[in-house]
Short mmCIF file of C-alpha atoms in Angstrom, two decimals:
data_model
loop_
_atom_site.label_atom_id
_atom_site.label_comp_id
_atom_site.label_asym_id
_atom_site.label_seq_id
_atom_site.Cartn_x
_atom_site.Cartn_y
_atom_site.Cartn_z
CA MET A 17 40.40 10.36 42.17
CA ALA A 18 43.57 11.59 41.00
CA ASP A 19 43.57 14.99 42.61
CA ALA A 20 42.16 13.76 45.96
CA SER A 21 43.54 16.04 48.66
CA LEU A 22 42.04 17.55 51.83
CA ASP A 23 44.91 20.04 52.11
CA GLY A 24 42.46 23.08 51.60
CA ILE A 25 40.04 22.07 54.28
CA GLU A 26 40.14 24.69 56.99
CA LEU A 27 39.38 22.45 59.94
CA LEU A 28 42.18 20.22 59.22
CA GLN A 29 45.08 22.76 58.86
CA SER A 30 46.62 21.40 62.16
CA LEU A 31 47.19 18.13 60.53
CA SER A 32 50.44 17.24 58.60
CA THR A 33 50.29 16.62 55.08
CA GLU A 34 50.95 12.84 55.78
CA GLU A 35 47.79 12.77 58.15
CA CYS A 36 45.68 14.62 55.50
CA ALA A 37 46.61 12.08 52.97
CA LYS A 38 45.66 9.21 55.35
CA LEU A 39 42.24 10.75 56.01
CA ALA A 40 41.81 11.36 52.26
CA LYS A 41 42.08 7.57 51.59
CA ARG A 42 39.24 6.96 54.06
CA CYS A 43 36.91 9.20 52.30
CA ARG A 44 34.37 8.50 49.46
CA TRP A 45 34.97 11.05 46.88
CA ARG A 46 32.03 12.54 44.82
CA ARG A 47 31.82 14.90 41.95
CA CYS A 48 28.46 16.96 41.92
CA GLU A 49 26.95 18.94 39.15
CA ARG A 50 25.32 22.23 39.78
CA ASN A 51 21.83 22.00 41.52
CA GLU A 52 22.45 18.36 42.27
CA GLN A 53 21.20 17.30 45.82
CA ILE A 54 24.01 15.99 47.94
CA ILE A 55 22.06 15.30 51.26
CA ASP A 56 18.36 14.64 51.66
CA ARG A 57 16.69 15.94 54.78
CA ASP A 58 15.62 13.20 57.22
CA SER A 59 18.03 10.57 55.54
CA ASP A 60 19.93 8.30 57.97
CA ASP A 61 23.38 8.51 56.56
CA HIS A 62 26.02 10.03 59.00
CA GLU A 63 29.12 10.73 56.78
CA VAL A 64 30.75 14.09 57.09
CA TYR A 65 31.41 15.94 53.77
CA PHE A 66 34.31 18.09 53.10
CA VAL A 67 33.92 20.68 50.34
CA VAL A 68 37.03 20.28 48.25
CA SER A 69 35.99 22.58 45.47
CA GLY A 70 32.94 24.47 44.36
CA LYS A 71 30.01 25.71 46.83
CA VAL A 72 27.04 24.18 48.44
CA ARG A 73 23.86 25.41 50.16
CA VAL A 74 22.28 24.04 53.15
CA MET A 75 18.49 24.75 52.86
CA ASP A 76 15.10 23.27 53.61
CA VAL A 77 11.60 23.71 52.33
CA SER A 78 8.78 25.07 54.58
CA GLU A 79 5.22 23.27 54.72
CA SER A 80 4.12 26.04 52.37
CA GLY A 81 6.69 25.26 49.77
CA ARG A 82 9.00 28.24 50.35
CA GLU A 83 12.75 27.55 50.18
CA ILE A 84 14.55 28.53 53.35
CA SER A 85 18.38 29.02 52.97
CA PHE A 86 20.52 28.58 56.04
CA VAL A 87 24.08 28.97 54.76
CA ASP A 88 26.19 28.66 51.72
CA ILE A 89 29.46 26.73 52.28
CA PRO A 90 32.34 27.46 49.94
CA ALA A 91 35.52 25.20 49.31
CA GLY A 92 37.37 24.50 52.45
CA GLY A 93 34.24 23.92 54.64
CA LEU A 94 32.34 20.95 55.73
CA PHE A 95 28.70 19.89 56.50
CA GLY A 96 26.88 16.96 57.83
CA GLU A 97 28.98 17.05 61.23
CA LEU A 98 25.78 17.08 63.43
CA ALA A 99 24.54 13.57 62.28
CA ALA A 100 28.00 12.23 62.65
CA ILE A 101 28.22 13.54 66.29
CA ASP A 102 24.71 12.65 67.48
CA GLY A 103 23.75 9.76 65.35
CA ARG A 104 20.36 11.30 64.33
CA THR A 105 18.91 11.94 60.88
CA ARG A 106 19.77 14.92 58.69
CA SER A 107 18.22 18.18 59.68
CA ALA A 108 18.33 19.87 56.13
CA ASN A 109 19.00 19.43 52.53
CA VAL A 110 22.38 20.15 50.81
CA ILE A 111 22.55 21.04 47.22
CA ALA A 112 25.53 21.98 44.90
CA LEU A 113 25.46 25.64 43.84
CA THR A 114 28.18 24.91 41.42
CA ASP A 115 30.04 21.95 40.08
CA THR A 116 31.44 20.74 43.23
CA VAL A 117 33.77 18.04 44.55
CA VAL A 118 33.04 16.60 48.11
CA ALA A 119 34.85 13.98 50.16
CA ALA A 120 32.49 11.97 52.49
CA LEU A 121 34.14 10.77 55.68
CA PRO A 122 32.41 7.97 57.68
CA ALA A 123 31.00 9.03 60.94
CA ARG A 124 33.28 6.52 62.95
CA ALA A 125 36.39 7.92 61.24
CA PHE A 126 35.27 11.44 61.95
CA VAL A 127 34.86 10.74 65.66
CA GLU A 128 38.16 8.87 65.78
CA LEU A 129 39.78 12.10 64.12
CA LEU A 130 38.21 14.13 67.07
CA GLN A 131 39.53 11.80 69.76
CA GLU A 132 43.05 11.53 68.29
CA HIS A 133 43.35 15.18 67.44
CA PRO A 134 42.38 17.72 70.03
CA SER A 135 43.40 20.55 67.78
CA VAL A 136 40.84 19.43 65.15
CA SER A 137 38.20 18.90 68.20
CA LEU A 138 38.76 22.57 69.27
CA ALA A 139 38.28 23.72 65.59
CA VAL A 140 35.07 21.84 65.32
CA LEU A 141 33.81 23.39 68.54
CA ARG A 142 34.61 26.90 67.29
CA HIS A 143 32.86 25.98 64.12
CA LEU A 144 29.70 24.79 66.01
CA ALA A 145 29.78 28.01 68.14
CA THR A 146 29.63 30.11 65.09
CA ILE A 147 26.72 28.17 63.90
CA ILE A 148 24.94 28.71 67.20
CA ARG A 149 25.52 32.31 67.34
CA GLU A 150 24.28 32.81 63.70
CA SER A 151 21.22 30.77 64.44
CA SER A 152 20.46 32.92 67.42
CA ARG A 153 20.86 36.04 65.46
CA ARG A 154 18.49 34.79 62.76
CA ILE A 155 15.81 33.55 65.21
CA MET A 156 15.89 37.05 66.77
CA ASP A 157 15.60 38.82 63.50
CA LEU A 158 12.73 36.53 62.30
CA SER A 159 10.98 37.16 65.84
CA VAL A 160 11.11 40.84 66.16
CA HIS A 161 11.77 42.37 62.70
CA SER A 162 9.54 43.29 59.87
CA ALA A 163 10.24 41.66 56.37
CA GLN A 164 11.76 44.92 55.23
CA ALA A 165 13.90 45.26 58.24
CA ARG A 166 15.20 41.63 57.97
CA VAL A 167 16.25 42.41 54.27
CA MET A 168 17.92 45.62 55.36
CA THR A 169 19.72 43.78 58.31
CA GLU A 170 20.94 41.02 55.81
CA LEU A 171 22.23 43.66 53.48
CA LEU A 172 23.96 45.37 56.39
CA HIS A 173 25.70 42.27 57.43
CA LEU A 174 26.81 41.53 53.90
CA GLY A 175 28.01 45.17 53.48
CA LEU A 176 29.86 45.06 56.70
CA ALA A 177 31.66 41.77 55.85
CA ALA A 178 32.94 43.31 52.63
CA SER A 179 33.84 46.74 54.25
CA GLN A 180 37.26 48.02 54.26
CA ASP A 181 36.67 51.15 56.50
CA GLY A 182 33.43 50.42 58.35
CA ASP A 183 31.67 53.36 56.52
CA SER A 184 30.77 51.67 53.32
CA GLY A 185 30.78 48.23 51.76
CA ARG A 186 30.59 46.70 48.19
CA ILE A 187 28.59 43.51 47.99
CA SER A 188 30.25 41.90 45.04
CA PRO A 189 28.18 40.41 43.40
CA LEU A 190 24.85 41.12 45.04
CA PRO A 191 23.25 37.66 45.73
CA PRO A 192 20.02 36.99 43.64
CA HIS A 193 17.04 38.46 45.13
CA ALA A 194 15.37 34.93 45.73
CA ASP A 195 18.57 33.84 47.65
CA ILE A 196 18.24 36.89 49.96
CA ALA A 197 14.57 36.23 50.28
CA SER A 198 15.22 32.58 51.30
CA ARG A 199 17.73 33.64 53.92
CA VAL A 200 15.29 36.04 55.68
CA SER A 201 12.01 34.23 55.11
CA THR A 202 10.26 36.75 52.74
CA THR A 203 9.58 37.17 48.99
CA ARG A 204 12.07 38.29 46.14
CA GLU A 205 9.52 41.10 45.45
CA THR A 206 10.18 42.51 48.93
CA VAL A 207 13.83 42.27 48.49
CA ALA A 208 13.62 44.12 45.11
CA ARG A 209 11.62 46.78 46.63
CA VAL A 210 14.08 47.29 49.56
CA VAL A 211 16.93 47.50 47.21
CA SER A 212 15.23 49.93 44.99
CA ASP A 213 14.34 52.23 48.05
CA LEU A 214 17.83 52.09 49.30
CA VAL A 215 19.22 53.18 45.83
CA LYS A 216 16.56 56.01 45.53
CA SER A 217 17.44 57.26 49.12
CA GLY A 218 21.25 57.46 48.12
CA ILE A 219 22.16 54.80 51.01
CA ALA A 220 23.08 52.42 48.24
CA ARG A 221 23.89 52.33 44.66
CA LYS A 222 24.27 49.67 41.87
CA SER A 223 27.48 48.93 39.87
CA GLY A 224 27.15 46.15 37.44
CA HIS A 225 26.25 43.08 39.43
CA ASP A 226 27.42 44.67 42.66
CA LEU A 227 25.51 46.77 45.17
CA ILE A 228 27.66 49.29 47.17
CA ILE A 229 26.27 50.41 50.45
CA GLU A 230 27.52 54.08 50.61
CA ASP A 231 26.57 54.78 54.32
CA LEU A 232 26.47 51.50 56.56
CA ALA A 233 25.50 53.55 59.55
CA ALA A 234 22.46 55.01 57.73
CA LEU A 235 21.46 51.64 56.72
CA SER A 236 21.63 50.50 60.31
CA GLU A 237 19.48 53.35 61.35
CA ARG A 238 16.84 52.70 58.65
CA ALA A 239 16.42 49.03 59.49
CA GLN A 240 16.01 49.91 63.30
CA GLU A 241 13.33 52.57 62.29
CA LEU A 242 11.10 50.28 60.52
CA PRO A 243 8.20 48.84 62.50
CA HIS A 244 8.78 45.50 63.96
#
């Protein structure tokens, strides 16, 4: 692939241009179309995938057939590192949300990278710590919050992430209701009702494809007031 470069991968920023170029040569490069499955759950390949361009989604399907979304990974991120580290089968499916280019690094090469570059190892540890913290938060939300409260909490996190002043936040664009539903294990109808109620109450307002949370504190209070 003529434009094969790992320069934009966040976890590799401590490497020199020459070191990134050598690593890129050890990768298997792949172009994926929108909605194409990149990793199949329970497959026994152990490559680590760097997202060079586009965006992917890590997801699974419950026994009832409901899609559960874990995280969306944009360009600069990576996935598949768990199987490369522990040698076990994949724990989730990964699909391309847009036309995407990924670079697949063999597990052995990834382990060698960690052994030879402590700065990359530290970056991976911080990355895994973030995953654990986010997983713990989601487990707590699913355990103690009602579906409506989970939707509001998700909107609160999105609003806070986009906030400039801590008081309000513009979610741009608002993810499809089905995507939000898959993140918090509910239905898109529930998401639609919650968004509609927030708009009616003045806590939020719509602007094109965006949702503006006018009062993040009020949204937080509303979520906590709902029955668990």
